Amino acid sequence: LGAMSELHSNWIELMKAFAEKKNIAQDNVLVITIQKNRTTQFTSLVVDFENHELLQMYPDPNVCSSYKEMRVGDYLIAYHESAPLLPVLPSPPSSIPEEPGQYPFCCTSLRSYRNTRTARDHIFQQFLNHEGTVDGIVFGVAKQVNFGAMIFQKKFSLLDGKAIEVKEASLQKIHSFKNYKCPAHNLFFAVDLYSVGDSPGYNYHHMRLNPFQHINESFLNEFFDKTSSGTSPSTMPPDEGFSQTPLQPWNPQQLPFHSDEELFTPSTGYYTTGNGESVYAFRGEGEDFTACSSEC
């Protein structure tokens, strides 16, 4: 525990130095997600600068609705600065019993939070309904009191309609997610997808801000090694910053669709993708995606 605490303290100091270098506020709470461009490698931190600690999560998912992004070399960074330190509700979410057979969820009354369409809706629906088997996919589930305490973060496979907890596996993040709320039990669920395998894969999508802690120790150390010097390594392209001003709702007439590649257009702030799914806003209200963590 002592060694881990020392490691976390070191990361906080390195993050504070990085934030100062990049003119990111170092007060209150910083929620930050760092992704290696177009790969499955990422890490997410919730840094409480005032109390010098790493938080397990940020309890308000709306923090993901307005945030800033920048590119530093090969890294794409999404962050929300100066977030207030919110009280975490410690009490049980509801006195209503959860329905048997619905684990890891609470019942059949879940509502999609900021309902959107993704290319993998059928996979999420299978898991939500406990239907059949999904090969090669692991579901990451974060269950929390709505705007409150984390209850658990676990991973599951779906086998013959049963959610089987996965405790040890080599997984690679798929940038696709769904969020759900249950008004009856006052619960919030964030569901992410992972593919099974050892090698980092390729992702068409960049990640949005993730309000849950996800530490990839080797990746985080690599990031700090490459960004802690006074100047970026010569192999790293110059930084590109993006404002926090929200984009207008997506208009399919604004952009052509490119079927053969993924393009980012800094002048308009839009991505287009070549995987046949959709045209995505770089930040804001796109056609497909929701509140926070993964798909864009």
mmCIF file of C-alpha atoms in Angstrom:
data_model
loop_
_atom_site.group_PDB
_atom_site.id
_atom_site.type_symbol
_atom_site.label_atom_id
_atom_site.label_comp_id
_atom_site.label_asym_id
_atom_site.label_seq_id
_atom_site.Cartn_x
_atom_site.Cartn_y
_atom_site.Cartn_z
ATOM 1 C CA LEU A 1 0.000 0.000 0.000
ATOM 2 C CA GLY A 2 2.852 2.366 0.869
ATOM 3 C CA ALA A 3 4.623 1.758 -2.452
ATOM 4 C CA MET A 4 1.380 2.310 -4.369
ATOM 5 C CA SER A 5 0.700 5.522 -2.447
ATOM 6 C CA GLU A 6 4.190 6.760 -3.283
ATOM 7 C CA LEU A 7 3.683 5.875 -6.953
ATOM 8 C CA HIS A 8 0.353 7.746 -7.050
ATOM 9 C CA SER A 9 1.961 10.755 -5.358
ATOM 10 C CA ASN A 10 4.674 10.774 -7.991
ATOM 11 C CA TRP A 11 2.106 10.625 -10.804
ATOM 12 C CA ILE A 12 0.207 13.538 -9.260
ATOM 13 C CA GLU A 13 3.379 15.629 -9.181
ATOM 14 C CA LEU A 14 4.184 14.720 -12.780
ATOM 15 C CA MET A 15 0.624 15.547 -13.839
ATOM 16 C CA LYS A 16 0.804 18.855 -12.033
ATOM 17 C CA ALA A 17 4.041 19.699 -13.895
ATOM 18 C CA PHE A 18 2.469 18.642 -17.207
ATOM 19 C CA ALA A 19 -0.638 20.726 -16.483
ATOM 20 C CA GLU A 20 1.459 23.776 -15.653
ATOM 21 C CA LYS A 21 3.445 23.355 -18.852
ATOM 22 C CA LYS A 22 0.254 23.120 -20.930
ATOM 23 C CA ASN A 23 -1.614 25.920 -19.111
ATOM 24 C CA ILE A 24 -4.101 23.487 -17.571
ATOM 25 C CA ALA A 25 -5.510 24.629 -14.217
ATOM 26 C CA GLN A 26 -4.088 22.895 -11.152
ATOM 27 C CA ASP A 27 -6.892 23.675 -8.740
ATOM 28 C CA ASN A 28 -9.755 21.470 -7.568
ATOM 29 C CA VAL A 29 -10.137 18.292 -9.684
ATOM 30 C CA LEU A 30 -8.679 17.434 -13.090
ATOM 31 C CA VAL A 31 -10.421 14.666 -15.048
ATOM 32 C CA ILE A 32 -8.128 13.555 -17.865
ATOM 33 C CA THR A 33 -8.016 10.767 -20.462
ATOM 34 C CA ILE A 34 -4.859 10.137 -22.487
ATOM 35 C CA GLN A 35 -4.904 7.928 -25.573
ATOM 36 C CA LYS A 36 -2.073 6.962 -27.881
ATOM 37 C CA ASN A 37 -3.335 8.074 -31.247
ATOM 38 C CA ARG A 38 -5.487 5.484 -33.045
ATOM 39 C CA THR A 39 -4.524 2.650 -30.709
ATOM 40 C CA THR A 40 -6.246 0.785 -27.885
ATOM 41 C CA GLN A 41 -3.725 2.144 -25.354
ATOM 42 C CA PHE A 42 -5.090 4.708 -22.894
ATOM 43 C CA THR A 43 -5.219 5.792 -19.290
ATOM 44 C CA SER A 44 -7.727 7.901 -17.337
ATOM 45 C CA LEU A 45 -7.042 9.770 -14.106
ATOM 46 C CA VAL A 46 -9.186 11.818 -11.743
ATOM 47 C CA VAL A 47 -6.701 14.039 -9.892
ATOM 48 C CA ASP A 48 -7.684 15.909 -6.741
ATOM 49 C CA PHE A 49 -4.963 18.546 -6.639
ATOM 50 C CA GLU A 50 -6.259 20.137 -3.425
ATOM 51 C CA ASN A 51 -5.951 16.921 -1.384
ATOM 52 C CA HIS A 52 -3.122 15.412 -3.452
ATOM 53 C CA GLU A 53 -4.849 12.147 -4.277
ATOM 54 C CA LEU A 54 -6.175 10.104 -7.177
ATOM 55 C CA LEU A 55 -9.909 9.522 -7.065
ATOM 56 C CA GLN A 56 -11.582 6.334 -8.229
ATOM 57 C CA MET A 57 -14.087 8.282 -10.317
ATOM 58 C CA TYR A 58 -15.787 11.645 -10.766
ATOM 59 C CA PRO A 59 -19.383 11.223 -9.580
ATOM 60 C CA ASP A 60 -21.078 13.626 -12.026
ATOM 61 C CA PRO A 61 -21.137 12.165 -15.584
ATOM 62 C CA ASN A 62 -22.068 15.606 -16.929
ATOM 63 C CA VAL A 63 -18.410 16.556 -16.563
ATOM 64 C CA CYS A 64 -18.018 14.794 -19.907
ATOM 65 C CA SER A 65 -20.425 17.100 -21.703
ATOM 66 C CA SER A 66 -18.013 20.023 -21.805
ATOM 67 C CA TYR A 67 -14.270 19.525 -21.896
ATOM 68 C CA LYS A 68 -11.113 20.472 -23.738
ATOM 69 C CA GLU A 69 -8.880 18.428 -26.029
ATOM 70 C CA MET A 70 -5.309 18.726 -27.192
ATOM 71 C CA ARG A 71 -2.802 16.692 -29.126
ATOM 72 C CA VAL A 72 0.705 16.293 -27.735
ATOM 73 C CA GLY A 73 2.835 14.320 -30.139
ATOM 74 C CA ASP A 74 1.309 10.864 -30.514
ATOM 75 C CA TYR A 75 -1.090 11.434 -27.623
ATOM 76 C CA LEU A 76 -4.679 12.637 -27.794
ATOM 77 C CA ILE A 77 -5.764 14.209 -24.511
ATOM 78 C CA ALA A 78 -9.284 14.995 -23.311
ATOM 79 C CA TYR A 79 -9.612 16.850 -20.014
ATOM 80 C CA HIS A 80 -11.940 18.845 -17.783
ATOM 81 C CA GLU A 81 -10.100 21.241 -15.512
ATOM 82 C CA SER A 82 -11.109 22.887 -12.224
ATOM 83 C CA ALA A 83 -14.015 20.502 -11.631
ATOM 84 C CA PRO A 84 -15.451 21.025 -8.135
ATOM 85 C CA LEU A 85 -14.772 18.359 -5.548
ATOM 86 C CA LEU A 86 -18.227 16.854 -5.106
ATOM 87 C CA PRO A 87 -19.472 14.974 -2.047
ATOM 88 C CA VAL A 88 -19.840 11.277 -2.764
ATOM 89 C CA LEU A 89 -23.079 9.800 -1.457
ATOM 90 C CA PRO A 90 -22.103 6.841 0.778
ATOM 91 C CA SER A 91 -25.601 5.579 1.547
ATOM 92 C CA PRO A 92 -27.260 2.625 -0.233
ATOM 93 C CA PRO A 93 -28.861 3.805 -3.487
ATOM 94 C CA SER A 94 -32.358 2.461 -2.851
ATOM 95 C CA SER A 95 -34.388 0.314 -0.501
ATOM 96 C CA ILE A 96 -36.000 -1.467 -3.466
ATOM 97 C CA PRO A 97 -34.519 -4.976 -3.899
ATOM 98 C CA GLU A 98 -32.668 -5.639 -7.123
ATOM 99 C CA GLU A 99 -34.186 -8.233 -9.446
ATOM 100 C CA PRO A 100 -32.636 -11.737 -9.351
ATOM 101 C CA GLY A 101 -30.989 -12.805 -12.580
ATOM 102 C CA GLN A 102 -30.215 -9.279 -13.803
ATOM 103 C CA TYR A 103 -26.669 -9.030 -12.397
ATOM 104 C CA PRO A 104 -24.504 -7.026 -13.049
ATOM 105 C CA PHE A 105 -27.484 -4.728 -13.582
ATOM 106 C CA CYS A 106 -30.246 -4.120 -11.066
ATOM 107 C CA CYS A 107 -33.455 -4.768 -13.009
ATOM 108 C CA THR A 108 -35.083 -4.607 -16.435
ATOM 109 C CA SER A 109 -36.066 -0.937 -16.127
ATOM 110 C CA LEU A 110 -32.752 0.619 -17.199
ATOM 111 C CA ARG A 111 -32.926 3.644 -19.449
ATOM 112 C CA SER A 112 -30.182 4.578 -21.868
ATOM 113 C CA TYR A 113 -28.528 7.789 -20.712
ATOM 114 C CA ARG A 114 -28.452 10.272 -23.598
ATOM 115 C CA ASN A 115 -29.666 7.579 -25.928
ATOM 116 C CA THR A 116 -27.645 7.268 -29.119
ATOM 117 C CA ARG A 117 -27.084 4.779 -31.917
ATOM 118 C CA THR A 118 -23.755 2.976 -32.337
ATOM 119 C CA ALA A 119 -22.536 0.318 -34.729
ATOM 120 C CA ARG A 120 -22.477 -2.190 -31.856
ATOM 121 C CA ASP A 121 -25.944 -1.619 -30.422
ATOM 122 C CA HIS A 122 -26.854 -5.277 -30.891
ATOM 123 C CA ILE A 123 -23.902 -6.380 -28.722
ATOM 124 C CA PHE A 124 -24.850 -4.043 -25.887
ATOM 125 C CA GLN A 125 -28.473 -5.152 -26.160
ATOM 126 C CA GLN A 126 -27.497 -8.822 -25.952
ATOM 127 C CA PHE A 127 -25.583 -8.147 -22.762
ATOM 128 C CA LEU A 128 -28.348 -6.001 -21.302
ATOM 129 C CA ASN A 129 -30.930 -8.711 -22.050
ATOM 130 C CA HIS A 130 -28.656 -11.649 -21.086
ATOM 131 C CA GLU A 131 -29.121 -13.264 -24.500
ATOM 132 C CA GLY A 132 -26.831 -15.853 -26.070
ATOM 133 C CA THR A 133 -23.021 -15.747 -26.260
ATOM 134 C CA VAL A 134 -20.705 -12.977 -27.453
ATOM 135 C CA ASP A 135 -17.333 -14.422 -28.458
ATOM 136 C CA GLY A 136 -14.106 -12.435 -28.131
ATOM 137 C CA ILE A 137 -15.730 -9.497 -26.318
ATOM 138 C CA VAL A 138 -15.521 -8.547 -22.644
ATOM 139 C CA PHE A 139 -17.887 -5.999 -21.108
ATOM 140 C CA GLY A 140 -16.528 -3.520 -18.569
ATOM 141 C CA VAL A 141 -19.244 -2.398 -16.137
ATOM 142 C CA ALA A 142 -18.961 0.507 -13.703
ATOM 143 C CA LYS A 143 -21.887 0.585 -11.272
ATOM 144 C CA GLN A 144 -22.380 3.635 -9.080
ATOM 145 C CA VAL A 145 -24.990 5.463 -7.065
ATOM 146 C CA ASN A 146 -26.337 8.120 -9.414
ATOM 147 C CA PHE A 147 -24.067 11.146 -8.807
ATOM 148 C CA GLY A 148 -22.608 9.213 -5.903
ATOM 149 C CA ALA A 149 -20.330 6.461 -4.691
ATOM 150 C CA MET A 150 -18.794 3.776 -6.865
ATOM 151 C CA ILE A 151 -20.241 0.343 -6.096
ATOM 152 C CA PHE A 152 -17.970 -1.713 -8.345
ATOM 153 C CA GLN A 153 -15.947 -1.778 -11.537
ATOM 154 C CA LYS A 154 -15.851 -5.297 -12.995
ATOM 155 C CA LYS A 155 -15.511 -7.072 -16.322
ATOM 156 C CA PHE A 156 -17.775 -9.799 -17.696
ATOM 157 C CA SER A 157 -18.131 -12.148 -20.624
ATOM 158 C CA LEU A 158 -21.537 -13.247 -21.908
ATOM 159 C CA LEU A 159 -21.898 -17.031 -22.163
ATOM 160 C CA ASP A 160 -25.235 -18.754 -22.806
ATOM 161 C CA GLY A 161 -27.114 -15.749 -21.477
ATOM 162 C CA LYS A 162 -25.103 -15.514 -18.270
ATOM 163 C CA ALA A 163 -22.741 -12.710 -17.260
ATOM 164 C CA ILE A 164 -19.515 -14.414 -16.129
ATOM 165 C CA GLU A 165 -17.037 -12.260 -14.235
ATOM 166 C CA VAL A 166 -13.600 -12.027 -15.867
ATOM 167 C CA LYS A 167 -10.805 -11.387 -13.368
ATOM 168 C CA GLU A 168 -7.691 -12.042 -15.426
ATOM 169 C CA ALA A 169 -7.397 -11.526 -19.171
ATOM 170 C CA SER A 170 -5.337 -9.641 -21.735
ATOM 171 C CA LEU A 171 -7.760 -7.045 -23.037
ATOM 172 C CA GLN A 172 -7.699 -4.198 -25.525
ATOM 173 C CA LYS A 173 -10.146 -1.296 -25.322
ATOM 174 C CA ILE A 174 -12.735 -0.938 -28.075
ATOM 175 C CA HIS A 175 -13.863 2.681 -28.272
ATOM 176 C CA SER A 176 -17.543 1.928 -27.933
ATOM 177 C CA PHE A 177 -19.729 2.418 -24.873
ATOM 178 C CA LYS A 178 -23.207 2.856 -23.481
ATOM 179 C CA ASN A 179 -24.457 4.521 -20.302
ATOM 180 C CA TYR A 180 -27.644 3.583 -18.459
ATOM 181 C CA LYS A 181 -29.645 4.926 -15.526
ATOM 182 C CA CYS A 182 -32.186 3.235 -13.287
ATOM 183 C CA PRO A 183 -34.595 5.720 -11.668
ATOM 184 C CA ALA A 184 -36.113 3.049 -9.406
ATOM 185 C CA HIS A 185 -32.788 2.061 -7.827
ATOM 186 C CA ASN A 186 -31.055 5.443 -8.319
ATOM 187 C CA LEU A 187 -28.141 3.779 -10.107
ATOM 188 C CA PHE A 188 -25.875 4.697 -13.006
ATOM 189 C CA PHE A 189 -24.102 2.101 -15.185
ATOM 190 C CA ALA A 190 -21.279 2.736 -17.650
ATOM 191 C CA VAL A 191 -20.604 -0.180 -20.024
ATOM 192 C CA ASP A 192 -17.456 -0.401 -22.160
ATOM 193 C CA LEU A 193 -16.260 -3.018 -24.636
ATOM 194 C CA TYR A 194 -12.910 -4.823 -24.727
ATOM 195 C CA SER A 195 -11.507 -7.289 -27.220
ATOM 196 C CA VAL A 196 -9.534 -10.286 -25.994
ATOM 197 C CA GLY A 197 -5.871 -10.249 -27.022
ATOM 198 C CA ASP A 198 -2.335 -9.250 -26.059
ATOM 199 C CA SER A 199 -1.364 -6.841 -28.821
ATOM 200 C CA PRO A 200 -2.577 -3.219 -28.881
ATOM 201 C CA GLY A 201 -4.987 -2.822 -31.751
ATOM 202 C CA TYR A 202 -6.044 -0.020 -34.066
ATOM 203 C CA ASN A 203 -9.024 2.200 -33.320
ATOM 204 C CA TYR A 204 -10.811 4.356 -35.858
ATOM 205 C CA HIS A 205 -12.107 6.584 -33.072
ATOM 206 C CA HIS A 206 -10.375 8.849 -30.591
ATOM 207 C CA MET A 207 -11.549 8.591 -27.005
ATOM 208 C CA ARG A 208 -13.781 10.998 -25.244
ATOM 209 C CA LEU A 209 -13.313 11.950 -21.630
ATOM 210 C CA ASN A 210 -13.659 9.020 -19.221
ATOM 211 C CA PRO A 211 -14.682 9.936 -15.640
ATOM 212 C CA PHE A 212 -13.525 6.602 -14.192
ATOM 213 C CA GLN A 213 -9.974 5.818 -13.126
ATOM 214 C CA HIS A 214 -8.205 3.425 -15.487
ATOM 215 C CA ILE A 215 -4.474 3.132 -14.826
ATOM 216 C CA ASN A 216 -2.173 1.567 -17.383
ATOM 217 C CA GLU A 217 1.084 1.879 -15.454
ATOM 218 C CA SER A 218 3.533 1.272 -18.305
ATOM 219 C CA PHE A 219 1.604 3.545 -20.656
ATOM 220 C CA LEU A 220 1.390 6.319 -18.052
ATOM 221 C CA ASN A 221 5.125 6.121 -17.302
ATOM 222 C CA GLU A 222 5.863 6.256 -21.042
ATOM 223 C CA PHE A 223 3.650 9.339 -21.391
ATOM 224 C CA PHE A 224 5.395 11.178 -18.560
ATOM 225 C CA ASP A 225 8.833 10.161 -19.851
ATOM 226 C CA LYS A 226 8.049 11.660 -23.244
ATOM 227 C CA THR A 227 6.346 14.828 -22.020
ATOM 228 C CA SER A 228 8.182 15.783 -18.831
ATOM 229 C CA SER A 229 11.233 17.325 -20.545
ATOM 230 C CA GLY A 230 11.352 21.028 -21.324
ATOM 231 C CA THR A 231 10.760 20.402 -25.004
ATOM 232 C CA SER A 232 8.957 17.613 -26.774
ATOM 233 C CA PRO A 233 11.114 15.013 -28.525
ATOM 234 C CA SER A 234 11.904 15.886 -32.113
ATOM 235 C CA THR A 235 9.881 12.911 -33.320
ATOM 236 C CA MET A 236 6.726 14.347 -31.774
ATOM 237 C CA PRO A 237 4.613 16.736 -33.851
ATOM 238 C CA PRO A 238 3.760 20.144 -32.379
ATOM 239 C CA ASP A 239 0.893 20.453 -29.927
ATOM 240 C CA GLU A 240 -2.575 21.218 -31.192
ATOM 241 C CA GLY A 241 -5.117 22.667 -28.764
ATOM 242 C CA PHE A 242 -8.882 22.799 -29.099
ATOM 243 C CA SER A 243 -11.257 25.121 -27.277
ATOM 244 C CA GLN A 244 -13.978 24.028 -24.903
ATOM 245 C CA THR A 245 -16.700 25.836 -26.872
ATOM 246 C CA PRO A 246 -19.375 23.239 -27.698
ATOM 247 C CA LEU A 247 -20.026 22.453 -31.341
ATOM 248 C CA GLN A 248 -23.418 22.945 -32.878
ATOM 249 C CA PRO A 249 -25.562 19.837 -33.483
ATOM 250 C CA TRP A 250 -24.258 17.672 -36.277
ATOM 251 C CA ASN A 251 -25.448 18.605 -39.746
ATOM 252 C CA PRO A 252 -24.873 15.912 -42.415
ATOM 253 C CA GLN A 253 -24.697 18.628 -45.072
ATOM 254 C CA GLN A 254 -21.640 20.244 -43.504
ATOM 255 C CA LEU A 255 -19.115 17.596 -44.473
ATOM 256 C CA PRO A 256 -18.467 15.074 -47.195
ATOM 257 C CA PHE A 257 -18.157 11.453 -46.099
ATOM 258 C CA HIS A 258 -14.788 9.888 -46.900
ATOM 259 C CA SER A 259 -15.089 6.154 -47.382
ATOM 260 C CA ASP A 260 -11.401 5.322 -47.568
ATOM 261 C CA GLU A 261 -9.763 6.942 -44.553
ATOM 262 C CA GLU A 262 -10.213 8.768 -41.284
ATOM 263 C CA LEU A 263 -9.682 12.513 -41.449
ATOM 264 C CA PHE A 264 -9.600 15.235 -38.852
ATOM 265 C CA THR A 265 -10.361 18.727 -40.095
ATOM 266 C CA PRO A 266 -9.028 21.293 -37.599
ATOM 267 C CA SER A 267 -10.804 24.186 -39.317
ATOM 268 C CA THR A 268 -14.228 22.665 -38.698
ATOM 269 C CA GLY A 269 -13.495 20.436 -35.708
ATOM 270 C CA TYR A 270 -14.980 17.319 -37.260
ATOM 271 C CA TYR A 271 -13.839 13.796 -37.836
ATOM 272 C CA THR A 272 -14.970 11.662 -40.715
ATOM 273 C CA THR A 273 -14.352 7.951 -40.548
ATOM 274 C CA GLY A 274 -13.900 5.288 -43.161
ATOM 275 C CA ASN A 275 -15.340 2.318 -41.323
ATOM 276 C CA GLY A 276 -18.805 2.784 -42.792
ATOM 277 C CA GLU A 277 -20.418 3.768 -39.487
ATOM 278 C CA SER A 278 -21.085 7.510 -39.575
ATOM 279 C CA VAL A 279 -19.626 10.998 -39.660
ATOM 280 C CA TYR A 280 -18.664 12.126 -36.200
ATOM 281 C CA ALA A 281 -18.325 15.496 -34.527
ATOM 282 C CA PHE A 282 -14.916 15.882 -32.932
ATOM 283 C CA ARG A 283 -16.550 17.191 -29.798
ATOM 284 C CA GLY A 284 -20.191 17.918 -29.004
ATOM 285 C CA GLU A 285 -23.441 16.505 -30.299
ATOM 286 C CA GLY A 286 -22.637 14.036 -33.058
ATOM 287 C CA GLU A 287 -25.051 11.559 -34.562
ATOM 288 C CA ASP A 288 -23.848 8.501 -32.745
ATOM 289 C CA PHE A 289 -22.390 9.023 -29.353
ATOM 290 C CA THR A 290 -23.250 9.861 -25.778
ATOM 291 C CA ALA A 291 -21.989 11.341 -22.594
ATOM 292 C CA CYS A 292 -18.503 10.429 -21.783
ATOM 293 C CA SER A 293 -16.076 7.694 -21.968
ATOM 294 C CA SER A 294 -15.192 6.111 -25.185
ATOM 295 C CA GLU A 295 -16.672 6.330 -28.628
ATOM 296 C CA CYS A 296 -16.643 9.457 -30.727
#
